[in-house]
mmCIF file of C-alpha atoms in Angstrom:
data_model
loop_
_atom_site.group_PDB
_atom_site.id
_atom_site.type_symbol
_atom_site.label_atom_id
_atom_site.label_comp_id
_atom_site.label_asym_id
_atom_site.label_seq_id
_atom_site.Cartn_x
_atom_site.Cartn_y
_atom_site.Cartn_z
ATOM 1 C CA UNK D 4 74.891 57.087 167.898
ATOM 2 C CA UNK D 5 71.482 57.376 166.460
ATOM 3 C CA UNK D 6 70.550 58.948 162.689
ATOM 4 C CA UNK D 7 66.858 59.935 161.037
ATOM 5 C CA UNK D 8 65.857 61.231 158.095
ATOM 6 C CA UNK D 9 62.770 63.475 157.857
ATOM 7 C CA UNK D 10 60.588 64.785 155.213
ATOM 8 C CA UNK D 11 58.061 67.223 155.773
ATOM 9 C CA UNK D 12 54.553 65.987 155.489
ATOM 10 C CA UNK D 13 52.046 67.401 152.763
ATOM 11 C CA UNK D 14 48.660 67.913 152.688
ATOM 12 C CA UNK D 15 47.409 65.498 149.803
ATOM 13 C CA UNK D 16 45.703 67.974 147.687
ATOM 14 C CA UNK D 17 48.713 70.012 147.689
ATOM 15 C CA UNK D 18 51.535 67.499 147.529
ATOM 16 C CA UNK D 19 52.017 67.010 143.714
ATOM 17 C CA UNK D 20 51.923 70.780 143.205
ATOM 18 C CA UNK D 21 54.625 70.985 146.113
ATOM 19 C CA UNK D 22 56.741 68.614 144.233
ATOM 20 C CA UNK D 23 56.457 70.007 140.763
ATOM 21 C CA UNK D 24 57.659 73.274 142.092
ATOM 22 C CA UNK D 25 60.486 71.444 144.017
ATOM 23 C CA UNK D 26 61.710 70.027 140.747
ATOM 24 C CA UNK D 27 62.197 73.221 139.459
ATOM 25 C CA UNK D 28 63.105 75.739 141.822
ATOM 26 C CA UNK D 29 65.902 75.409 144.915
ATOM 27 C CA UNK D 30 64.756 75.641 148.659
ATOM 28 C CA UNK D 31 64.101 79.665 149.736
ATOM 29 C CA UNK D 32 66.034 80.859 152.441
ATOM 30 C CA UNK D 33 65.445 83.488 154.588
ATOM 31 C CA UNK D 34 68.371 85.860 154.118
ATOM 32 C CA UNK D 35 68.266 84.763 150.132
ATOM 33 C CA UNK D 36 71.597 82.853 150.283
ATOM 34 C CA UNK D 37 71.818 80.708 146.739
ATOM 35 C CA UNK D 38 69.906 77.773 147.133
ATOM 36 C CA UNK D 39 70.207 74.084 145.678
ATOM 37 C CA UNK D 40 67.738 73.207 142.896
ATOM 38 C CA UNK D 41 65.010 70.970 144.315
ATOM 39 C CA UNK D 42 66.432 67.900 141.978
ATOM 40 C CA UNK D 43 69.733 67.855 143.964
ATOM 41 C CA UNK D 44 70.501 64.513 145.891
ATOM 42 C CA UNK D 45 72.981 63.621 148.055
ATOM 43 C CA UNK D 46 74.139 59.784 148.761
ATOM 44 C CA UNK D 47 74.591 59.015 152.367
ATOM 45 C CA UNK D 48 77.224 56.319 153.749
ATOM 46 C CA UNK D 49 74.189 53.898 153.939
ATOM 47 C CA UNK D 50 73.130 54.398 150.229
ATOM 48 C CA UNK D 51 70.169 56.466 150.965
ATOM 49 C CA UNK D 52 69.681 59.366 148.469
ATOM 50 C CA UNK D 53 68.356 62.834 150.482
ATOM 51 C CA UNK D 54 66.807 65.804 148.594
ATOM 52 C CA UNK D 55 67.776 69.507 148.961
ATOM 53 C CA UNK D 56 64.825 69.610 151.471
ATOM 54 C CA UNK D 57 65.413 66.894 153.171
ATOM 55 C CA UNK D 58 66.863 66.638 156.654
ATOM 56 C CA UNK D 59 69.025 64.037 158.513
ATOM 57 C CA UNK D 60 69.637 64.085 162.627
ATOM 58 C CA UNK D 61 72.409 62.095 164.697
ATOM 59 C CA UNK D 62 73.242 62.083 168.161
ATOM 60 C CA UNK D 63 76.554 61.849 169.682
ATOM 61 C CA UNK D 64 78.378 62.342 173.353
ATOM 62 C CA UNK D 65 81.593 64.374 173.487
ATOM 63 C CA UNK D 66 84.720 63.991 175.551
ATOM 64 C CA UNK D 67 84.472 64.222 179.197
ATOM 65 C CA UNK D 68 84.769 67.675 180.667
ATOM 66 C CA UNK D 69 88.063 68.573 182.511
ATOM 67 C CA UNK D 70 87.775 67.395 186.291
ATOM 68 C CA UNK D 71 86.328 69.254 188.817
ATOM 69 C CA UNK D 72 87.045 69.940 192.317
ATOM 70 C CA UNK D 73 85.912 67.176 194.397
ATOM 71 C CA UNK D 74 83.495 69.631 196.320
ATOM 72 C CA UNK D 75 81.773 70.528 193.275
ATOM 73 C CA UNK D 76 81.585 66.744 192.692
ATOM 74 C CA UNK D 77 80.279 65.761 195.503
ATOM 75 C CA UNK D 78 77.562 68.987 195.216
ATOM 76 C CA UNK D 79 76.514 67.709 191.673
ATOM 77 C CA UNK D 80 78.430 65.067 190.408
ATOM 78 C CA UNK D 81 76.714 65.429 186.845
ATOM 79 C CA UNK D 82 79.289 68.206 186.182
ATOM 80 C CA UNK D 83 81.526 65.223 185.154
ATOM 81 C CA UNK D 84 79.278 63.708 182.838
ATOM 82 C CA UNK D 85 80.237 64.328 179.006
ATOM 83 C CA UNK D 86 78.249 66.857 176.846
ATOM 84 C CA UNK D 87 75.831 65.370 174.065
ATOM 85 C CA UNK D 88 75.481 67.035 170.478
ATOM 86 C CA UNK D 89 72.045 66.504 168.974
ATOM 87 C CA UNK D 90 72.677 67.343 165.246
ATOM 88 C CA UNK D 91 70.433 68.114 162.168
ATOM 89 C CA UNK D 92 71.717 68.549 159.104
ATOM 90 C CA UNK D 93 70.584 69.376 155.358
ATOM 91 C CA UNK D 94 72.270 69.670 152.133
ATOM 92 C CA UNK D 95 73.454 72.888 151.411
ATOM 93 C CA UNK D 96 75.019 75.384 148.611
ATOM 94 C CA UNK D 97 78.415 76.627 149.060
ATOM 95 C CA UNK D 98 79.062 79.654 146.535
ATOM 96 C CA UNK D 99 82.708 79.950 145.286
ATOM 97 C CA UNK D 100 83.717 83.152 147.052
ATOM 98 C CA UNK D 101 87.580 82.445 145.734
ATOM 99 C CA UNK D 102 86.491 82.874 142.082
ATOM 100 C CA UNK D 103 82.861 84.016 142.080
ATOM 101 C CA UNK D 104 80.626 83.793 139.208
ATOM 102 C CA UNK D 105 77.420 84.421 138.504
ATOM 103 C CA UNK D 106 74.625 85.652 136.005
ATOM 104 C CA UNK D 107 70.795 86.365 136.037
ATOM 105 C CA UNK D 108 68.780 84.098 134.046
ATOM 106 C CA UNK D 109 64.960 85.088 133.296
ATOM 107 C CA UNK D 110 62.483 82.329 132.917
ATOM 108 C CA UNK D 111 63.707 80.208 129.908
ATOM 109 C CA UNK D 112 67.132 81.207 129.711
ATOM 110 C CA UNK D 113 70.188 78.850 130.219
ATOM 111 C CA UNK D 114 73.859 79.327 131.184
ATOM 112 C CA UNK D 115 76.711 77.293 130.730
ATOM 113 C CA UNK D 116 80.434 77.519 132.374
ATOM 114 C CA UNK D 117 83.618 76.014 131.332
ATOM 115 C CA UNK D 118 85.277 75.597 134.568
ATOM 116 C CA UNK D 119 88.967 74.924 134.840
ATOM 117 C CA UNK D 120 91.830 75.211 137.471
ATOM 118 C CA UNK D 121 91.186 74.821 141.196
ATOM 119 C CA UNK D 122 88.327 75.999 143.493
ATOM 120 C CA UNK D 123 88.887 75.496 147.260
ATOM 121 C CA UNK D 124 85.702 75.260 149.647
ATOM 122 C CA UNK D 125 86.253 75.795 153.760
ATOM 123 C CA UNK D 126 84.101 75.141 156.379
ATOM 124 C CA UNK D 127 82.453 78.040 158.050
ATOM 125 C CA UNK D 128 81.252 78.264 161.602
ATOM 126 C CA UNK D 129 79.027 80.885 163.946
ATOM 127 C CA UNK D 130 80.371 81.835 167.357
ATOM 128 C CA UNK D 131 83.849 81.251 167.394
ATOM 129 C CA UNK D 132 83.560 77.188 167.873
ATOM 130 C CA UNK D 133 85.954 76.167 165.389
ATOM 131 C CA UNK D 134 87.199 73.084 167.453
ATOM 132 C CA UNK D 135 84.114 72.066 168.333
ATOM 133 C CA UNK D 136 82.974 72.192 164.535
ATOM 134 C CA UNK D 137 85.460 70.218 163.338
ATOM 135 C CA UNK D 138 84.373 67.457 166.097
ATOM 136 C CA UNK D 139 80.613 67.803 164.521
ATOM 137 C CA UNK D 140 81.687 67.436 161.016
ATOM 138 C CA UNK D 141 84.153 64.371 161.819
ATOM 139 C CA UNK D 142 81.275 62.521 163.700
ATOM 140 C CA UNK D 143 78.863 63.561 160.460
ATOM 141 C CA UNK D 144 81.592 62.031 158.179
ATOM 142 C CA UNK D 145 81.323 58.817 160.191
ATOM 143 C CA UNK D 146 77.494 58.734 160.923
ATOM 144 C CA UNK D 147 76.246 60.200 157.716
ATOM 145 C CA UNK D 148 78.591 61.496 154.659
ATOM 146 C CA UNK D 149 81.784 60.133 154.215
ATOM 147 C CA UNK D 150 82.667 63.001 151.661
ATOM 148 C CA UNK D 151 82.018 66.017 154.045
ATOM 149 C CA UNK D 152 85.214 67.542 155.372
ATOM 150 C CA UNK D 153 86.771 70.698 156.743
ATOM 151 C CA UNK D 154 88.097 71.794 153.174
ATOM 152 C CA UNK D 155 87.850 70.357 149.920
ATOM 153 C CA UNK D 156 89.559 71.799 146.629
ATOM 154 C CA UNK D 157 87.827 70.639 143.049
ATOM 155 C CA UNK D 158 90.800 70.655 140.492
ATOM 156 C CA UNK D 159 90.275 69.957 136.994
ATOM 157 C CA UNK D 160 87.790 70.611 133.906
ATOM 158 C CA UNK D 161 84.451 70.689 134.035
ATOM 159 C CA UNK D 162 81.173 72.281 132.266
ATOM 160 C CA UNK D 163 78.164 73.210 134.523
ATOM 161 C CA UNK D 164 74.930 74.257 133.276
ATOM 162 C CA UNK D 165 71.556 75.583 134.249
ATOM 163 C CA UNK D 166 68.322 76.379 132.630
ATOM 164 C CA UNK D 167 65.585 78.529 134.177
ATOM 165 C CA UNK D 168 62.422 76.262 133.809
ATOM 166 C CA UNK D 169 60.567 78.568 136.777
ATOM 167 C CA UNK D 170 58.252 81.190 136.264
ATOM 168 C CA UNK D 171 60.650 83.844 137.707
ATOM 169 C CA UNK D 172 63.714 85.138 137.093
ATOM 170 C CA UNK D 173 67.092 84.052 139.677
ATOM 171 C CA UNK D 174 70.790 84.384 139.666
ATOM 172 C CA UNK D 175 72.635 81.574 138.920
ATOM 173 C CA UNK D 176 75.631 80.973 141.170
ATOM 174 C CA UNK D 177 78.855 78.957 141.033
ATOM 175 C CA UNK D 178 79.512 76.672 143.765
ATOM 176 C CA UNK D 179 79.454 73.147 145.359
ATOM 177 C CA UNK D 180 77.001 71.074 147.109
ATOM 178 C CA UNK D 181 77.893 70.865 150.905
ATOM 179 C CA UNK D 182 75.867 70.461 154.248
ATOM 180 C CA UNK D 183 74.424 72.889 157.007
ATOM 181 C CA UNK D 184 75.204 71.032 160.180
ATOM 182 C CA UNK D 185 73.226 72.667 163.590
ATOM 183 C CA UNK D 186 74.438 71.145 166.298
ATOM 184 C CA UNK D 187 72.960 71.553 170.189
ATOM 185 C CA UNK D 188 75.099 70.897 172.700
ATOM 186 C CA UNK D 189 74.133 70.115 176.197
ATOM 187 C CA UNK D 190 75.902 69.600 179.522
ATOM 188 C CA UNK D 191 75.900 70.242 183.276
ATOM 189 C CA UNK D 192 77.587 72.841 184.798
ATOM 190 C CA UNK D 193 78.298 74.133 188.216
ATOM 191 C CA UNK D 194 76.741 74.566 190.386
ATOM 192 C CA UNK D 195 74.134 71.884 188.861
ATOM 193 C CA UNK D 196 72.659 74.007 185.620
ATOM 194 C CA UNK D 197 71.707 72.432 182.412
ATOM 195 C CA UNK D 198 73.512 74.703 179.730
ATOM 196 C CA UNK D 199 73.131 74.154 175.754
ATOM 197 C CA UNK D 200 74.563 76.200 172.966
ATOM 198 C CA UNK D 201 74.006 76.320 169.248
ATOM 199 C CA UNK D 202 76.808 75.587 166.878
ATOM 200 C CA UNK D 203 76.365 75.965 162.921
ATOM 201 C CA UNK D 204 78.517 74.546 160.676
ATOM 202 C CA UNK D 205 78.754 75.124 156.706
ATOM 203 C CA UNK D 206 80.927 72.247 155.690
ATOM 204 C CA UNK D 207 81.867 71.229 152.009
ATOM 205 C CA UNK D 208 82.224 67.764 150.611
ATOM 206 C CA UNK D 209 83.939 66.068 148.000
ATOM 207 C CA UNK D 210 82.253 66.061 144.424
ATOM 208 C CA UNK D 211 81.509 68.326 141.366
ATOM 209 C CA UNK D 212 81.165 72.044 141.227
ATOM 210 C CA UNK D 213 77.469 72.845 140.814
ATOM 211 C CA UNK D 214 75.271 75.688 140.222
ATOM 212 C CA UNK D 215 73.023 77.404 143.153
ATOM 213 C CA UNK D 216 69.919 79.667 142.887
ATOM 214 C CA UNK D 217 69.525 83.229 144.585
ATOM 215 C CA UNK D 218 66.370 85.103 144.539
ATOM 216 C CA UNK D 219 68.408 88.568 144.191
#
């Protein structure tokens, strides 16, 4: 199993400006989902701290497929090879859907919420691949972040705050820091074709409540 961390390289003239912006604003998402503030840090199993815009990679081999017919094996023995999964992951903000809370913040405005009770977050997967999504999360737990899982319930009392230090307004949204795991599964299918499918999992992790930032 291999794991790598990648960070986007920046031209020397713009690096300082972009880092300053990242410290004050969340990553922009295409569909305007709430994003993590740029100064968010997640500590991996090996002690490495990754930021909101960092990406990790790891690969693993799945279980062998069900036995094929002897004729298929003779024609293409590779159909019995186990599939491989290449996974890219990035810290991801999960809104609190069970007890949603949000407010609009103009520049220099702040919000402070006193949170109590239980707040449950569960994994979300595209395409109906729940069984494989659980395998991906389990591998991520072992190779990347022991705190990631299929479900997490935060219980207790906590005060969360956020101050808009940017030059634009945004919506502060209650939630928690999780992972977005995008896995590409590759395998050989009969008669002897390479097949792939992409599985996207948004998984929670054990930790405190947090505030994300949404453009609208």
